[in-house]
GROMACS .gro file of C-alpha atoms in nm:
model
  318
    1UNK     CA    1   2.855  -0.461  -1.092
    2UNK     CA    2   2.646  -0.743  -1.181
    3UNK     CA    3   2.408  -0.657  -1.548
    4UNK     CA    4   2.115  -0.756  -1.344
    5UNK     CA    5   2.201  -0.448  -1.087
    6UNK     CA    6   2.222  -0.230  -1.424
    7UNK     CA    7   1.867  -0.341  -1.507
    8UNK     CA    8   1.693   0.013  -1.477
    9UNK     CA    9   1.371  -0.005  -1.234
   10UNK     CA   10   1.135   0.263  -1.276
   11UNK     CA   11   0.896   0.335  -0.988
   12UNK     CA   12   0.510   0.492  -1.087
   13UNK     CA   13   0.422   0.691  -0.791
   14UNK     CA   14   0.615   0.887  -0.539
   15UNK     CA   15   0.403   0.847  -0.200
   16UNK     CA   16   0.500   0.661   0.065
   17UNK     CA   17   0.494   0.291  -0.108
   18UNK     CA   18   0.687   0.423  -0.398
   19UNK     CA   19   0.960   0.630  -0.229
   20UNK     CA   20   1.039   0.356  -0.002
   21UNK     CA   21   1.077   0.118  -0.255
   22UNK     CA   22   1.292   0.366  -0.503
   23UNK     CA   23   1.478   0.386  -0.152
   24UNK     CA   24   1.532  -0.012  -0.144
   25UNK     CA   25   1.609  -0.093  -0.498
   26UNK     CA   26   1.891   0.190  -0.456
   27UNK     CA   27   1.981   0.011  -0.164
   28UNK     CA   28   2.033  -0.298  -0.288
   29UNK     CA   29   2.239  -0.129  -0.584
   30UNK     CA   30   1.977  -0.098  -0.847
   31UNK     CA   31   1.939   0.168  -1.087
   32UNK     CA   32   1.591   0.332  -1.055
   33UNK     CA   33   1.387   0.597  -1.173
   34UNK     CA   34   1.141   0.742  -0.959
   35UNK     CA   35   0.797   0.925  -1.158
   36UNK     CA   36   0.546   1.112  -1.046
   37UNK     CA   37   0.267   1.362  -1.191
   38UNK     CA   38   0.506   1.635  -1.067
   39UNK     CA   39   0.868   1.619  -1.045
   40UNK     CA   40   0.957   1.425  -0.677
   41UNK     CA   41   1.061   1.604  -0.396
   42UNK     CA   42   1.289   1.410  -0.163
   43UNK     CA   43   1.387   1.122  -0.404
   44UNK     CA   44   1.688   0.932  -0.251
   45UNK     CA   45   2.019   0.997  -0.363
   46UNK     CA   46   2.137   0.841  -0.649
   47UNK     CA   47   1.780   0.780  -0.764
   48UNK     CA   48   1.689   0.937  -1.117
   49UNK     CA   49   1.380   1.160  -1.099
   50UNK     CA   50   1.117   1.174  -1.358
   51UNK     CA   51   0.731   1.369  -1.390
   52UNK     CA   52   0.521   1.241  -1.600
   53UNK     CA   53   0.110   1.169  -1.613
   54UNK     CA   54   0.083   0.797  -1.628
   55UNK     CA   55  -0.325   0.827  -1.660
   56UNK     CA   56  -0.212   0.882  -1.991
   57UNK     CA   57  -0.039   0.654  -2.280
   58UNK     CA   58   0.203   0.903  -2.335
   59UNK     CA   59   0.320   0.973  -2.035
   60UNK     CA   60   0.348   0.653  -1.897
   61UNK     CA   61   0.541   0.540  -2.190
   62UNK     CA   62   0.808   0.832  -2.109
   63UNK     CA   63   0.806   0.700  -1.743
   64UNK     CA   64   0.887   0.359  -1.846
   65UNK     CA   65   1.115   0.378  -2.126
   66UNK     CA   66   1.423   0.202  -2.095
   67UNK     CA   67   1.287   0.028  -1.808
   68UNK     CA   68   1.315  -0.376  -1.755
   69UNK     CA   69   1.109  -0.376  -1.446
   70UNK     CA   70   0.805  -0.112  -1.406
   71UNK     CA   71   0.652  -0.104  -1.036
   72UNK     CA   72   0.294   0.091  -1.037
   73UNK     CA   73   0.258   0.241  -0.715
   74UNK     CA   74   0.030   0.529  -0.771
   75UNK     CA   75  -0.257   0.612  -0.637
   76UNK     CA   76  -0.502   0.924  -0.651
   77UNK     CA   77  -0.704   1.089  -0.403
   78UNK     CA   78  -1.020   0.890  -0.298
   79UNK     CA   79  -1.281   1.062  -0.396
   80UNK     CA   80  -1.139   1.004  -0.734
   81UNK     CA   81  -0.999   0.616  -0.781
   82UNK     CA   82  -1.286   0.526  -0.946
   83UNK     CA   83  -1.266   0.767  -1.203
   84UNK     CA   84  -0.891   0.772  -1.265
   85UNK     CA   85  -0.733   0.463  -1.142
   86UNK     CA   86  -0.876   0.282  -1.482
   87UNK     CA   87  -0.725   0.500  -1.707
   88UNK     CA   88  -0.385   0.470  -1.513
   89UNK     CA   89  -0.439   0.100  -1.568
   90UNK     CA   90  -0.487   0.123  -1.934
   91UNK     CA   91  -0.175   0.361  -2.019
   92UNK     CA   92   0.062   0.111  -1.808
   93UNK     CA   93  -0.057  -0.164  -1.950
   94UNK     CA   94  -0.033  -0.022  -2.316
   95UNK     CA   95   0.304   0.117  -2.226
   96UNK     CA   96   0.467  -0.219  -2.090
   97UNK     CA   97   0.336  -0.446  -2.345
   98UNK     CA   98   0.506  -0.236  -2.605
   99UNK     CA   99   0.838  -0.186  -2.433
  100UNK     CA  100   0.851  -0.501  -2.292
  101UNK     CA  101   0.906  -0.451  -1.940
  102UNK     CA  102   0.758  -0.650  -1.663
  103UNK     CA  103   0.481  -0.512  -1.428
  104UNK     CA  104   0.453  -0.526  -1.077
  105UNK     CA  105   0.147  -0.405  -0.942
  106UNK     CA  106   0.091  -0.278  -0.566
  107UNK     CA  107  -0.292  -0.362  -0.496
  108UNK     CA  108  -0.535  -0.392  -0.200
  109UNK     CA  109  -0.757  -0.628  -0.012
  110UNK     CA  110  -1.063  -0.453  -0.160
  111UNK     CA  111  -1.144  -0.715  -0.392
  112UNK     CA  112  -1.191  -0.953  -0.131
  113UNK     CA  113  -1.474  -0.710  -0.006
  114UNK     CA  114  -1.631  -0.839   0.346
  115UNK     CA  115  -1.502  -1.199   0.459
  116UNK     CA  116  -1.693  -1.164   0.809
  117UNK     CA  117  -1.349  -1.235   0.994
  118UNK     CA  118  -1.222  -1.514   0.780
  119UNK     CA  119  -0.856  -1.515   0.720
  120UNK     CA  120  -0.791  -1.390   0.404
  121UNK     CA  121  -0.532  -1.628   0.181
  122UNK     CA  122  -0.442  -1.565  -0.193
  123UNK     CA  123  -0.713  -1.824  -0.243
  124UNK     CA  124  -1.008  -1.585  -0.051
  125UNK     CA  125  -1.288  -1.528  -0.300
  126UNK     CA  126  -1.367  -1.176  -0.438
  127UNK     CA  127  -1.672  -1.095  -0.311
  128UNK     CA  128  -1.637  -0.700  -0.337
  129UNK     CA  129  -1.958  -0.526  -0.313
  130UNK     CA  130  -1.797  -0.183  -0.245
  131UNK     CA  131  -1.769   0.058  -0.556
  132UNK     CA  132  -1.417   0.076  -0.499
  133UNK     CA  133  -1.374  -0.293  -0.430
  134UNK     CA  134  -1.562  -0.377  -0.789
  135UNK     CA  135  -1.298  -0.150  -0.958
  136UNK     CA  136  -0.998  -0.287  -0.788
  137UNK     CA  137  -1.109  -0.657  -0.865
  138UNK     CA  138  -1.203  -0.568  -1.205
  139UNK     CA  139  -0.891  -0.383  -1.270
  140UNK     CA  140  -0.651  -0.684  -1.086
  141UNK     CA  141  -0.874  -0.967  -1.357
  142UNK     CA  142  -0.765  -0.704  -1.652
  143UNK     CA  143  -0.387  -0.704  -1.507
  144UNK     CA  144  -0.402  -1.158  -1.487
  145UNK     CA  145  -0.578  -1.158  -1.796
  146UNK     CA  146  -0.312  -0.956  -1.982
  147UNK     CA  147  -0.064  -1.184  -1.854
  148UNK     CA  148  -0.234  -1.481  -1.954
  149UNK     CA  149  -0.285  -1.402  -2.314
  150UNK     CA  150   0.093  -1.304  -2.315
  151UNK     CA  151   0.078  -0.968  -2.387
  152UNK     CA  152   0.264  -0.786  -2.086
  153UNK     CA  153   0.485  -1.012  -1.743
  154UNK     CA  154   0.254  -0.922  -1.429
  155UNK     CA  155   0.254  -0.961  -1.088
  156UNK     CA  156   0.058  -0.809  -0.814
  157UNK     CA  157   0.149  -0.770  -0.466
  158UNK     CA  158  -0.163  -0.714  -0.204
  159UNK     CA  159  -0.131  -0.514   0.135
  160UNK     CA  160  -0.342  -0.446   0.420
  161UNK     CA  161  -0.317  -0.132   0.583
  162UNK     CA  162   0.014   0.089   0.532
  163UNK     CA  163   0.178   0.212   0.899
  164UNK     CA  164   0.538   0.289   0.915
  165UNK     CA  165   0.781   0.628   0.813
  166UNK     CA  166   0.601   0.836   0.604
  167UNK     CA  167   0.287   0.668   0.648
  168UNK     CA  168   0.032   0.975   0.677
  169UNK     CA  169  -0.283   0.860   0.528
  170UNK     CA  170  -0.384   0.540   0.684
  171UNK     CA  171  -0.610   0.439   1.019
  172UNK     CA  172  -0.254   0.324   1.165
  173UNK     CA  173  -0.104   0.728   1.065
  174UNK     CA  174  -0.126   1.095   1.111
  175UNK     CA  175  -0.443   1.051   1.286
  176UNK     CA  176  -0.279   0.856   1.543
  177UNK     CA  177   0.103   0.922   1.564
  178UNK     CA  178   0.123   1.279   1.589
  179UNK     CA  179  -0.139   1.349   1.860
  180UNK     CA  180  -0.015   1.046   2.051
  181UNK     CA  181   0.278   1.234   2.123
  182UNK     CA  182   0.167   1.583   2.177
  183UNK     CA  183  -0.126   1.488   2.386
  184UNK     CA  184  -0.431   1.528   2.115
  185UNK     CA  185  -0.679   1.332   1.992
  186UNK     CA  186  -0.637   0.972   1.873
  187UNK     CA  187  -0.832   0.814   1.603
  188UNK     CA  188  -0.964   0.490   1.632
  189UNK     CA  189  -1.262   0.330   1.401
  190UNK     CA  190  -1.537   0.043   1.429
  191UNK     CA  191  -1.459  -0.198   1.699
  192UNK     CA  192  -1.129  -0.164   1.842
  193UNK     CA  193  -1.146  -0.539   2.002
  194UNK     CA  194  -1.137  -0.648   1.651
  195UNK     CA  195  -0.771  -0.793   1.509
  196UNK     CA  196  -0.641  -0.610   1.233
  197UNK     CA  197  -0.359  -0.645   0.981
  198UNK     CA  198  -0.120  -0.375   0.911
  199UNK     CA  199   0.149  -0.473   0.630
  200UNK     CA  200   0.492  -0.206   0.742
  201UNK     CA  201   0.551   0.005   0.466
  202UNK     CA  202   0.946  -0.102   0.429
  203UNK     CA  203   0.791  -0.476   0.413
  204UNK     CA  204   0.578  -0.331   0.123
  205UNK     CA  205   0.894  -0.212  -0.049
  206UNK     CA  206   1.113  -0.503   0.007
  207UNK     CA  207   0.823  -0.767  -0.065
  208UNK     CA  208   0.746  -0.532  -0.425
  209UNK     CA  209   1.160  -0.525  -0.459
  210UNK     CA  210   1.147  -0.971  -0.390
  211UNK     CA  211   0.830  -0.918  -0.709
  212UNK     CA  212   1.037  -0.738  -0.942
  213UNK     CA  213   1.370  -0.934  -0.895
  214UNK     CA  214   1.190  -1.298  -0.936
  215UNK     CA  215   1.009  -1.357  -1.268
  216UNK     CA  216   0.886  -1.677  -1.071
  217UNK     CA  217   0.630  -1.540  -0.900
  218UNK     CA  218   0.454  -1.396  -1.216
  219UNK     CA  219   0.097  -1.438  -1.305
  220UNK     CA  220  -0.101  -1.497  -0.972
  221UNK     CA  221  -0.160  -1.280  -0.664
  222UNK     CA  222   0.070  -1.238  -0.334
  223UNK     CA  223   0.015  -1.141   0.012
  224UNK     CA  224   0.276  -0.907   0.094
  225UNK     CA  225   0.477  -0.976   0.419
  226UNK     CA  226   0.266  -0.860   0.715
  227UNK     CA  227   0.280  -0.916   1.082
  228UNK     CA  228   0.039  -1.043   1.290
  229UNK     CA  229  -0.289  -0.899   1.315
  230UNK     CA  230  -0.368  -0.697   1.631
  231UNK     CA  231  -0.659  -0.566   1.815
  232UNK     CA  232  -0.672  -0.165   1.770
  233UNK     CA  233  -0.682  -0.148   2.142
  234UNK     CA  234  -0.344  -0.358   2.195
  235UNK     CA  235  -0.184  -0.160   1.928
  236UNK     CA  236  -0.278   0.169   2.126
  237UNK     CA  237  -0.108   0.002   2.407
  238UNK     CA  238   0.176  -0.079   2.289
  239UNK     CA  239   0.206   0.335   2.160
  240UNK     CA  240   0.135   0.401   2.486
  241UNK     CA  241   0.415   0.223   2.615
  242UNK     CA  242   0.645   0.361   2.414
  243UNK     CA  243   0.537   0.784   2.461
  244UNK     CA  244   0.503   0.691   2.814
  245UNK     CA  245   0.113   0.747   2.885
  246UNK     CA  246  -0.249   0.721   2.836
  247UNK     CA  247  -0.390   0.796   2.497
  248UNK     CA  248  -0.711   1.042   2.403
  249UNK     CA  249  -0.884   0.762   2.252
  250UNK     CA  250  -1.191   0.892   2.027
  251UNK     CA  251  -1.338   0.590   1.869
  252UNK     CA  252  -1.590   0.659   1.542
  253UNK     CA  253  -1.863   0.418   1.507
  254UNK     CA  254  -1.945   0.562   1.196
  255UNK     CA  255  -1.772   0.767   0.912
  256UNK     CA  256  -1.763   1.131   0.999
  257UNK     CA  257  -1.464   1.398   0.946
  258UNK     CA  258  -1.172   1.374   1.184
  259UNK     CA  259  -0.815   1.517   1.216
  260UNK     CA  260  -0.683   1.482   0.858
  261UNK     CA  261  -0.978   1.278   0.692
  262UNK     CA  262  -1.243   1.535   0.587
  263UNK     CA  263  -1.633   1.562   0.499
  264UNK     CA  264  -1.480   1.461   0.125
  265UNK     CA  265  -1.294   1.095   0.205
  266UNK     CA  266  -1.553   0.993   0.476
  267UNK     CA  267  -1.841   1.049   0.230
  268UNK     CA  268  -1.623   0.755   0.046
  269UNK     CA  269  -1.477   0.561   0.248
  270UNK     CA  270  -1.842   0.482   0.407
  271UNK     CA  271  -1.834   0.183   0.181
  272UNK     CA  272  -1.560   0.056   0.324
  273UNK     CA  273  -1.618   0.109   0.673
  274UNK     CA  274  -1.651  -0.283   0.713
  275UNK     CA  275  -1.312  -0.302   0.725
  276UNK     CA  276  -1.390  -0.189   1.101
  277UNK     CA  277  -1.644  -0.390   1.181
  278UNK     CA  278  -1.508  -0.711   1.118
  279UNK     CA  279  -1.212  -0.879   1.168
  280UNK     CA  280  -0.916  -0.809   0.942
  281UNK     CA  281  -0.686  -1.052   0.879
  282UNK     CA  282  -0.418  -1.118   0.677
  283UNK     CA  283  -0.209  -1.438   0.599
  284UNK     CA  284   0.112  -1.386   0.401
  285UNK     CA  285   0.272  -1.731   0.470
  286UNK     CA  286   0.290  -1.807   0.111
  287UNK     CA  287   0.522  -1.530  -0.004
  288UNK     CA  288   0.747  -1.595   0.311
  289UNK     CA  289   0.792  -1.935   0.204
  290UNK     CA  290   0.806  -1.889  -0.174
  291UNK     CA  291   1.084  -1.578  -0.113
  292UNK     CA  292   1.244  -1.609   0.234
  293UNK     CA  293   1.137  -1.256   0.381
  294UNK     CA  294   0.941  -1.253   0.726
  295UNK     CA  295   0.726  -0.919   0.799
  296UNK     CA  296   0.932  -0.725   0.986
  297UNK     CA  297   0.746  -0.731   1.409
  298UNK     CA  298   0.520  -0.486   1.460
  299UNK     CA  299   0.711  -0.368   1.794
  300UNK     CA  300   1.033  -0.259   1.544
  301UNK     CA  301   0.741  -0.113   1.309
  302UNK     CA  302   0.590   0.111   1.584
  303UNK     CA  303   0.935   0.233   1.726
  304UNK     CA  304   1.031   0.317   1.394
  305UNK     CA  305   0.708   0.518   1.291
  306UNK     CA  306   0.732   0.687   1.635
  307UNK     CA  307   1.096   0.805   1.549
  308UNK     CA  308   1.006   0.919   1.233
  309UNK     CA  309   0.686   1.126   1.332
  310UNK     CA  310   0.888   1.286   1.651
  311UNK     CA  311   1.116   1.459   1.363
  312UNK     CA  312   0.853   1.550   1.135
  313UNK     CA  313   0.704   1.685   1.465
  314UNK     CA  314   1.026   1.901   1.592
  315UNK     CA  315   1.088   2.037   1.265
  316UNK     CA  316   0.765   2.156   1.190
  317UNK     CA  317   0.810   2.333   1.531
  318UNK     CA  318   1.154   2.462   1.439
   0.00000   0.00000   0.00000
């Protein structure tokens, strides 16, 4: 074994974007740690477990010791990013400047706040207005400025949308999946003629793995691999194709509670509800040429999410 495959990885955050990518590092033979607030359920095998509150300078220096490469994937629940996401921020940062270790950072397009359909490019302004979108851009300046006075290695990696396995709380997720194939309710938001980006959650993880493994890319912003943007209403077609019927389409206009988004994240995400009325796009042709990974088709994405929400589906019946 090679002593880069020995470097130790450790992964901040055990939803979906984290436990896929403690997933691909393992695959590709790396050792990795794997921390959340509580210990992990469902870690894959051969990948070290760890629970530890990274809002918090001890605790994310216990998550990261030993680590050469230190992935922050966590996120809190909405209603409380503004709060809590700083602080999380601050105790990384503290705890890889003084061990050393580089940072790769899993962000958003909320900085870029509303482009009125323009494409957005690593080189799209921030115009956040959003309370949420000021954060994120403030906190992603804090993460280049550290790098550029030297004081910690960081990268960040930006995604639209998750959808894929495991993928529950997203526009493309549990509010769509499930009752596609039992015959409920769909969720669909803002104007479903409008393209919009969805980045696959195993592109997330490999394009955050291609981050970590290539110092190169430090110090700047990337666009993690994403297909094609596509209209809500061809996406629902293409489900429908594949569970072999018409959906229950209910499209919200406006924020209100639905299936698993209640009273407490519409109230928030009304800011962002933008994101529905214009055009999302996303352009990741700079990573693909700068690392050699294409985002995997959305058709493979959707068959995949499909397979994974029909088990969830019959065990929860079993």
């Amino acid at each position: 074994m090679s002593v880069a495959a020995r470097r130790l990885h450790a992964v901040l955050g055990a939803g979906p974007a984290g436990t896929t990518l403690a997933a691909e590092l393992a695959r590709q033979g790396k050792a990795v740690r794997l921390v959340s607030r509580s210990m992990p359920d469902g870690a894959p095998d051969g990948v070290q477990r760890r629970a530890a509150d990274v809002s918090t300078y001890d605790g994310a220096r216990a998550a990261v010791e030993g680590a050469d490469v230190v992935y922050h994937c966590v996120n809190v629940a909405y209603h409380q990013q503004t709060e809590v996401m700083p602080r999380v921020q601050q105790a990384v940062l503290s705890a890889v400047e003084a061990t050393g270790a580089r940072l790769v950072v899993l962000d958003t397009l909320y900085p870029y706040g509303p482009t009125h359909g323009e494409v957005m490019t690593e080189d799209t302004p921030w115009r956040a207005t959003s309370r949420k979108g000021v954060m994120r851009a403030q906190l992603d300046e804090a993460y280049l400025a550290a790098h550029r006075a030297g004081r910690v290695r960081v990268v960040l990696g930006r995604s639209a949308d998750f959808v894929g396995p495991g993928v529950l709380n997203s526009t493309l997720g549990g509010a769509v999946f499930p009752p596609a194939l039992t015959g409920g309710e769909v969720l669909a938001l803002g104007d479903i003629d409008l393209p919009h980006s969805y980045t696959g959650i195993q592109d997330v993880a490999k394009g955050l793995a291609a981050l970590g493994e290539d110092p190169e890319g430090d110090g700047r912003v990337w666009h993690l691999p994403t297909a094609p943007a596509r209209t809500t209403r061809e996406i629902h077609s293409m489900i429908e194709e594949r569970v072999g019927g018409p959906l229950r389409r209910v499209v919200l206009t406006e924020p209100r509670p639905f299936g698993p988004f209640d009273a407490t994240f519409m109230d928030e995400y009304a800011e962002m509800f933008y994101q529905h009325t214009e055009a999302q796009i996303v352009d990741s042709s700079a990573f693909e040429r700068s690392f050699g990974l294409r985002p995997t088709p959305l058709d493979a994405t959707l068959d995949a999410t499909l397979g994974w929400f029909r088990t969830l589906i019959a065990g929860a019946r079993n």
